[in-house]
Short mmCIF file of C-alpha atoms in Angstrom, two decimals:
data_model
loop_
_atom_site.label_atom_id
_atom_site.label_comp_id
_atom_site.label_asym_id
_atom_site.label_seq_id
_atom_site.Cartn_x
_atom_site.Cartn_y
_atom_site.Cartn_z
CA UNK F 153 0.00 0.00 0.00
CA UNK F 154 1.19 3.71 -1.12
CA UNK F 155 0.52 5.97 2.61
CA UNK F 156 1.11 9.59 2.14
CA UNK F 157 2.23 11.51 5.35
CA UNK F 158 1.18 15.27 5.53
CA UNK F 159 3.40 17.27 8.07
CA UNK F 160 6.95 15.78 8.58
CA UNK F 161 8.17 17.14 11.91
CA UNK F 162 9.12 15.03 15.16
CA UNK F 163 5.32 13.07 14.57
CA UNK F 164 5.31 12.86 10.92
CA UNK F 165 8.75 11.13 10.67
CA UNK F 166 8.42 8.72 13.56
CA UNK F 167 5.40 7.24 12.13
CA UNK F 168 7.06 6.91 8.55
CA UNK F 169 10.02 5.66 10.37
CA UNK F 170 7.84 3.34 12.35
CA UNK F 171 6.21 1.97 9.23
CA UNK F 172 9.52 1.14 7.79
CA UNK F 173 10.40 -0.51 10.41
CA UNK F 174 7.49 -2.86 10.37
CA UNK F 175 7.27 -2.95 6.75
CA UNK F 176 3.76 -1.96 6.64
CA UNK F 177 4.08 0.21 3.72
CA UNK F 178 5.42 -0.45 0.01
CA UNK F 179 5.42 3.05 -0.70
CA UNK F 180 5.84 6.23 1.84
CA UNK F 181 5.23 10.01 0.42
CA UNK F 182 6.29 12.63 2.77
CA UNK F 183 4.40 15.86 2.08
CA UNK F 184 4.93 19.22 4.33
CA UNK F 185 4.57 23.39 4.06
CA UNK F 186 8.42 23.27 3.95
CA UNK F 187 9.90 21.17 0.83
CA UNK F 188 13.12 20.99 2.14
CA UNK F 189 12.27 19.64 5.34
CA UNK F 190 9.99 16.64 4.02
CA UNK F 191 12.88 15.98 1.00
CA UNK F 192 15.23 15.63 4.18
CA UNK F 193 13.34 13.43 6.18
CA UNK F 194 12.77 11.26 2.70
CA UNK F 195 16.56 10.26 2.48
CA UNK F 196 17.46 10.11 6.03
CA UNK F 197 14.33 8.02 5.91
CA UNK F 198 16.05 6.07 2.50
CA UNK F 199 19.16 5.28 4.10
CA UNK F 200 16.95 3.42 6.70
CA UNK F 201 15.53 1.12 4.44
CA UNK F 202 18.30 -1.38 3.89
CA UNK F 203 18.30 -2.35 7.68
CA UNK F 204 14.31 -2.96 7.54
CA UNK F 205 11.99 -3.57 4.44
CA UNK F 206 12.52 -2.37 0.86
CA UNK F 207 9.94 0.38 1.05
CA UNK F 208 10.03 3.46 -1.82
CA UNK F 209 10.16 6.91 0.50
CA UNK F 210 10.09 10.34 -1.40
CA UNK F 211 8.89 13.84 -1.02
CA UNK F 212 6.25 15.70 -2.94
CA UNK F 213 3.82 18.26 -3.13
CA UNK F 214 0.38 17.68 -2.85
CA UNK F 215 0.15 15.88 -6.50
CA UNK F 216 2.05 12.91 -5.09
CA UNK F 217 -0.31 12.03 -2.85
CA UNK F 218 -2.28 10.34 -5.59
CA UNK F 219 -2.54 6.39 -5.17
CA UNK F 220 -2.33 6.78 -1.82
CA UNK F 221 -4.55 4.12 0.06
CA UNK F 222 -4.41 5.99 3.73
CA UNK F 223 -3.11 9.62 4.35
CA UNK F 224 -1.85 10.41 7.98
CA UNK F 225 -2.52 14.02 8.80
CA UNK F 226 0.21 15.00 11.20
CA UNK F 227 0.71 18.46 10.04
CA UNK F 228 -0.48 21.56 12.65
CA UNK F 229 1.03 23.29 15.38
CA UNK F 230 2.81 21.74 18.40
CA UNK F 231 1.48 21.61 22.16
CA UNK F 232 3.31 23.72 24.20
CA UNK F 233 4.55 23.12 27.80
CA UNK F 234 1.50 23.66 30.18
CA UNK F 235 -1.08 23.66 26.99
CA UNK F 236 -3.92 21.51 27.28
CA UNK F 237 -4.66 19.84 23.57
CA UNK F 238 -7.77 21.62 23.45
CA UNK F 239 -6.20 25.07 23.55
CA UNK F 240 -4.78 23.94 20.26
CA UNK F 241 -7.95 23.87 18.77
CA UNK F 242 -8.36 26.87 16.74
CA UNK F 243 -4.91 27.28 15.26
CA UNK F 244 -5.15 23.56 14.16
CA UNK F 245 -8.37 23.96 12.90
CA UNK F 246 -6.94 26.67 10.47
CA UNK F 247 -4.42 24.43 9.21
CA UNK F 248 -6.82 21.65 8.14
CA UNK F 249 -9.29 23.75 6.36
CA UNK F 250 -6.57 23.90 4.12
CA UNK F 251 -5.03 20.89 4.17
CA UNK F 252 -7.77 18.40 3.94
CA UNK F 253 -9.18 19.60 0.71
CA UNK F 254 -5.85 19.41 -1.10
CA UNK F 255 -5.47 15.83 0.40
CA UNK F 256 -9.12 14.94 -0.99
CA UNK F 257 -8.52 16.29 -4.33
CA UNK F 258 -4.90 14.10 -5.07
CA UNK F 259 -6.18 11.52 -3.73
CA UNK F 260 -10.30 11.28 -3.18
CA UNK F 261 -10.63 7.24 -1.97
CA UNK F 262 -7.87 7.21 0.75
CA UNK F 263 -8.56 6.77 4.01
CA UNK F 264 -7.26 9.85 6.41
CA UNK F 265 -5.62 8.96 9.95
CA UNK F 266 -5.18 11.56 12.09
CA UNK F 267 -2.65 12.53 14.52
CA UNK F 268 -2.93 16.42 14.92
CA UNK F 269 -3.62 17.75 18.57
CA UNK F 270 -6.23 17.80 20.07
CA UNK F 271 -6.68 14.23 17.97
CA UNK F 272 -10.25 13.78 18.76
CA UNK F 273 -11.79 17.64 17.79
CA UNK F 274 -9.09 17.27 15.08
CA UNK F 275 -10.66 14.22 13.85
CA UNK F 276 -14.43 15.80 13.96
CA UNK F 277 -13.04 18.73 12.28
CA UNK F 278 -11.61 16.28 9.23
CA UNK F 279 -14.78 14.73 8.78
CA UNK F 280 -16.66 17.64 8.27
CA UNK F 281 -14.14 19.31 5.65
CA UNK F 282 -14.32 15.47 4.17
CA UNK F 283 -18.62 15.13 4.21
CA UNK F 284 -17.98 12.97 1.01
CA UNK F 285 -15.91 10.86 2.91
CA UNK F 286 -18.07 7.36 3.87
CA UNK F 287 -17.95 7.41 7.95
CA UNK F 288 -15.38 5.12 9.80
CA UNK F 289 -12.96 6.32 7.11
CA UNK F 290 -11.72 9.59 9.00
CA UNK F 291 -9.78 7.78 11.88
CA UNK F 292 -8.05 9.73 14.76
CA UNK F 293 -5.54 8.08 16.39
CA UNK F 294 -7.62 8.68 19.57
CA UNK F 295 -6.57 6.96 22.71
CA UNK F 296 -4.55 4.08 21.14
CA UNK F 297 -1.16 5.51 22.79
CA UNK F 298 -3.11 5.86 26.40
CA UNK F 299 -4.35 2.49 26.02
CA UNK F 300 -0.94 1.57 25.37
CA UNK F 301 0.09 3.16 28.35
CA UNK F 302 -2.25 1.70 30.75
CA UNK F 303 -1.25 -1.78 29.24
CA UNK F 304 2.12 -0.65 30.71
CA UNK F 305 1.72 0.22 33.38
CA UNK F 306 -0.76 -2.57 34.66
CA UNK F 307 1.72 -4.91 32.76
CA UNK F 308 4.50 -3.66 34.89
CA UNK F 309 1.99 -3.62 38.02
CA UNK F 310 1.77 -7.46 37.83
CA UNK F 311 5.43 -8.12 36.27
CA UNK F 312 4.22 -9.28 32.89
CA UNK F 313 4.16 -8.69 29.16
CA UNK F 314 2.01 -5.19 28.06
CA UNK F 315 1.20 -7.46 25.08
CA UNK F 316 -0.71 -9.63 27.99
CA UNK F 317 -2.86 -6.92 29.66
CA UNK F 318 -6.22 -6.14 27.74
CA UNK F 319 -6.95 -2.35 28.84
CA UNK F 320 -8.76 0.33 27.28
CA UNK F 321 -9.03 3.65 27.51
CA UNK F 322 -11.94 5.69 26.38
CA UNK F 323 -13.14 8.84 25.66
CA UNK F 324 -11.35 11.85 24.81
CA UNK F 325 -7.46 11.62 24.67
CA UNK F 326 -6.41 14.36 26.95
CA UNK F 327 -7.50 14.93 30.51
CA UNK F 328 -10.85 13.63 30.70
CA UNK F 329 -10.06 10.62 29.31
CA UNK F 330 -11.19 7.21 31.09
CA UNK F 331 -9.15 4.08 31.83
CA UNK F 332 -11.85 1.26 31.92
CA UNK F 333 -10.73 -0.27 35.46
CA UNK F 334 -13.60 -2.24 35.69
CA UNK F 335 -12.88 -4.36 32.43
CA UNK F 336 -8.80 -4.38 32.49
CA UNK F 337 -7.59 -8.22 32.35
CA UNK F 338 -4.00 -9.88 32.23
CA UNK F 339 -5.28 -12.78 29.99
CA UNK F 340 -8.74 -14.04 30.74
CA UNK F 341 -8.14 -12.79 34.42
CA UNK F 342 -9.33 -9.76 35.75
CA UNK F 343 -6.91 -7.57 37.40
CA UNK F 344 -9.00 -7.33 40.30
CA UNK F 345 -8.77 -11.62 40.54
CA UNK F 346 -4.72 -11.40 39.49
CA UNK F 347 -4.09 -9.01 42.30
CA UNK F 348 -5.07 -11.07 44.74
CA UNK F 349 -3.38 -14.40 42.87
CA UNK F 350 0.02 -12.61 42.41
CA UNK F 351 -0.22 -10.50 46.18
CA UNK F 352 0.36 -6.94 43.73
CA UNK F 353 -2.77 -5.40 45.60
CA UNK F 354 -4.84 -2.77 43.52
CA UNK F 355 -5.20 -0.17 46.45
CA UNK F 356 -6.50 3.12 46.19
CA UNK F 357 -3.58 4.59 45.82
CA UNK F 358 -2.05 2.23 43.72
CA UNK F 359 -5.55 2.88 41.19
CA UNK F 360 -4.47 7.03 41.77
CA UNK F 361 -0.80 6.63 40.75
CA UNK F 362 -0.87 4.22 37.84
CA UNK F 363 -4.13 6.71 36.52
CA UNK F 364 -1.87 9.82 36.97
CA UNK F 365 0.94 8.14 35.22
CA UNK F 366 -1.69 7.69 31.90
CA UNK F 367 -3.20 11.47 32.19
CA UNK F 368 -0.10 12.83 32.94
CA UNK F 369 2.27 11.30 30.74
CA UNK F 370 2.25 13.77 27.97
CA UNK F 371 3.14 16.67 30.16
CA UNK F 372 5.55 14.55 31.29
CA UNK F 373 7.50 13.67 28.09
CA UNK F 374 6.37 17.41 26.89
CA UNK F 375 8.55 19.16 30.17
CA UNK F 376 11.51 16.80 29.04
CA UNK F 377 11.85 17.15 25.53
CA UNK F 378 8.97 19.49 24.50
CA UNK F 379 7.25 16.74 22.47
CA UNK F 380 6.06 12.96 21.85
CA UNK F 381 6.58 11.47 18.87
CA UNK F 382 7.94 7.86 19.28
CA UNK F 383 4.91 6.38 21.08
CA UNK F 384 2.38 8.32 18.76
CA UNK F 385 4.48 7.05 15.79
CA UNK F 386 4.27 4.04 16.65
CA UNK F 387 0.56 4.08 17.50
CA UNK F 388 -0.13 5.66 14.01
CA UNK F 389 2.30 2.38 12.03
CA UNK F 390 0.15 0.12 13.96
CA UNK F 391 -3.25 1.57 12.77
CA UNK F 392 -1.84 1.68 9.25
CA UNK F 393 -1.15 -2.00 9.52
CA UNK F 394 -4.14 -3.10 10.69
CA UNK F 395 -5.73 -1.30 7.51
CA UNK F 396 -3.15 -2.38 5.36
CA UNK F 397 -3.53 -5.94 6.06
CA UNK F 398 -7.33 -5.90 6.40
CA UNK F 399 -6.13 -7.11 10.12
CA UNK F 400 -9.97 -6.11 11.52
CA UNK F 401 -8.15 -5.57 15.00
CA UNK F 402 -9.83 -3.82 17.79
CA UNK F 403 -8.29 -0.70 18.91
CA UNK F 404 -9.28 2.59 20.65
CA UNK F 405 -9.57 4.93 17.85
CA UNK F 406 -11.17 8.00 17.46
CA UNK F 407 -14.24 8.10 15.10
CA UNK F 408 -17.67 10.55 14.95
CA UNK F 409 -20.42 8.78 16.93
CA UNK F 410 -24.16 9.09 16.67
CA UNK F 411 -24.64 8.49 20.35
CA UNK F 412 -22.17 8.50 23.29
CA UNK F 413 -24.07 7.90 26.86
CA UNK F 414 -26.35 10.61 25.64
CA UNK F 415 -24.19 13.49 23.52
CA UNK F 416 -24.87 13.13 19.88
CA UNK F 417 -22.14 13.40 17.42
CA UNK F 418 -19.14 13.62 18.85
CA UNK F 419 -15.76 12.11 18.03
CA UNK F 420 -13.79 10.28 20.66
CA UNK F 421 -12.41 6.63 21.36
CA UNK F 422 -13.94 3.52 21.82
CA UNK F 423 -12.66 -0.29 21.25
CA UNK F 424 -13.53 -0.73 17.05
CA UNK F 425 -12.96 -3.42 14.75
CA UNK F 426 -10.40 -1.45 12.14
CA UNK F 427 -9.67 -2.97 8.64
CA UNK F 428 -9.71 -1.79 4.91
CA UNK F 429 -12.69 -0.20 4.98
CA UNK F 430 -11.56 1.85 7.88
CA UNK F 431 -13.03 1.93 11.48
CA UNK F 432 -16.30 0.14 11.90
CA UNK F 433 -18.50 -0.70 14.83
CA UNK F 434 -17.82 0.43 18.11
CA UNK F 435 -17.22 -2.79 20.79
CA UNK F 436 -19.10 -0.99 23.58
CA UNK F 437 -17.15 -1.66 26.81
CA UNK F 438 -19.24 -2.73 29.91
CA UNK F 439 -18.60 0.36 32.56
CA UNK F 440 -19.68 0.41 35.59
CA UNK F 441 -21.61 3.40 36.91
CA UNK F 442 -18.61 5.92 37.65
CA UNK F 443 -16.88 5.02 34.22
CA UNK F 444 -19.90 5.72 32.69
CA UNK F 445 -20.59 8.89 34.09
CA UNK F 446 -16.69 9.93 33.37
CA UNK F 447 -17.38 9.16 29.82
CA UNK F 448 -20.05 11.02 29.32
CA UNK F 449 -18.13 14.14 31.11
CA UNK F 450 -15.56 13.38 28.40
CA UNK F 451 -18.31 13.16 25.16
CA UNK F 452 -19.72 16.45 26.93
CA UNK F 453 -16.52 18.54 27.20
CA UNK F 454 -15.67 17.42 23.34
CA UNK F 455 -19.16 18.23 22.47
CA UNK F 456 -18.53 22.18 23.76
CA UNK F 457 -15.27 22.32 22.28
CA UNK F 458 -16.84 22.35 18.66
CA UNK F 459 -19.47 24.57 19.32
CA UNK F 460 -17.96 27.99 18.50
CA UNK F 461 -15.54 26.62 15.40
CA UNK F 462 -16.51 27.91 12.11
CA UNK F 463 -15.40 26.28 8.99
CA UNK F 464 -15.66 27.07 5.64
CA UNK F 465 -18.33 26.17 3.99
#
């Protein structure tokens, strides 16, 4: 599959660097507002390919974009230190008005993944620009990293493999998002049950500090270094992959949904079966009373972000 990539900074390049990596990708186009930059990242990117898979990477404008089967949207403006992702909102929402429509017109049947901050208003904001676009096939990249994080952490918790622990979390990625608790499992076992088998107690406090560590790792990583990219990148190659190979995974992507515990239309994360034809169904996790409340705080504060964004028509 040919994947375009539009915005090569720190984001942009991990992911292309991640897909190389996992060969998930015959062909990789680099586009960005700065030629030289994206013809940069292109060779580096080259030179990689000998030590991985034998993929074609170049740079283009917007032209060589057609072919392309999905289109990762990293381009926009970075989060600063102490800046929620929602503060990002209007000066990324400038950015895609006029990026999307040059994607659309190069390249009119791909499938767009985005990773611009904040992913899941980002992601609403795509699919209106694309109405043509058949729904499920305007992907954010949602809460697939903070899932990956909780899977971590728990993982850690109990002294096994991440790739063990089945944990989502839901809702908005950013501060109101929700670790499901109440349907984390190492295995078949619930973590509650494995606690008590493996004497790694889930106390209070133990809940607090490995829900912090989710919430808060972005600031985190952002204090350090002033960015993430690696873990995103990474997140973004898998998604490609899994539409790539038709995989039909399940993973916590952000997608516009009809319904969410009562606020209509509003893009966030929830577990979906993702394959060629893009997201489908949502897998609706079974919260209990407090997650479900949380979640519908997190649909809610989405919801309001939207409401005073004008696009072009």
């Amino acid at each position: 599959m040919k994947v375009g990539i539009v915005g090569t900074g720190h984001v942009g390049a991990s992911a292309a660097f991640a897909m190389i990596l996992r060969g998930v990708a015959s062909e990789v186009v680099l586009v960005d507002r700065n030629p030289r930059l994206a013809e940069a990242q292109a060779q580096d990117l080259l030179h990689a390919t000998p030590f991985a898979y034998p993929v074609r990477v170049s740079a283009g404008g917007w032209g060589a974009l057609a072919g392309c089967g999905v289109v990762v949207l990293a381009a926009g403006i970075g989060q600063r230190p102490g800046e929620s992702r929602l503060s990002l909102l209007n000066r990324n929402a400038e950015v895609f008005a006029a990026v999307v429509p040059a994607v659309l017109a190069a390249c009119p049947g791909a499938i767009l993944v985005v990773a611009t901050n904040p992913v899941d208003v980002m992601t609403a904001i795509a699919a209106r620009l694309a109405a043509a676009v058949a729904p499920g096939r305007v992907i954010g990249t949602g809460t697939m990293l903070d899932s990956a994080r909780f899977r971590s952490l728990l993982g850690e918790h109990f002294g096994v493999s991440p790739k063990s622990v089945h944990a989502w979390v839901v809702g908005e990625h950013g501060d109101s998002e929700v670790p499901c608790w109440s349907e984390a499992s190492v295995g078949s076992i619930p973590v509650s049950t494995l606690a008590v088998q493996r004497g790694h107690p889930l106390t209070p406090a133990v809940r607090r500090r490995i829900d912090h560590a989710v919430r808060g790792a972005a600031e985190h990583i952002i204090r350090g270094k002033g960015a993430t990219w690696f873990g995103i990148g990474a997140g973004i190659a898998r998604l490609v992959q899994a539409i790539a190979a038709d995989e039909r995974a399940v993973l916590t992507v952000s997608v516009p949904t009809p319904d969410v515990e009562g606020i209509a239309d509003v893009a966030l994360s929830l577990p979906r079966i993702v394959g060629a034809a893009g997201a489908g169904e949502a897998l609706w996790p079974v919260l209990d009373e407090s997650e479900r409340g949380a979640l519908r705080r997190s649909a809610d504060i989405l919801k309001a972000s939207l409401r005073d964004i004008v696009l072009p028509p």
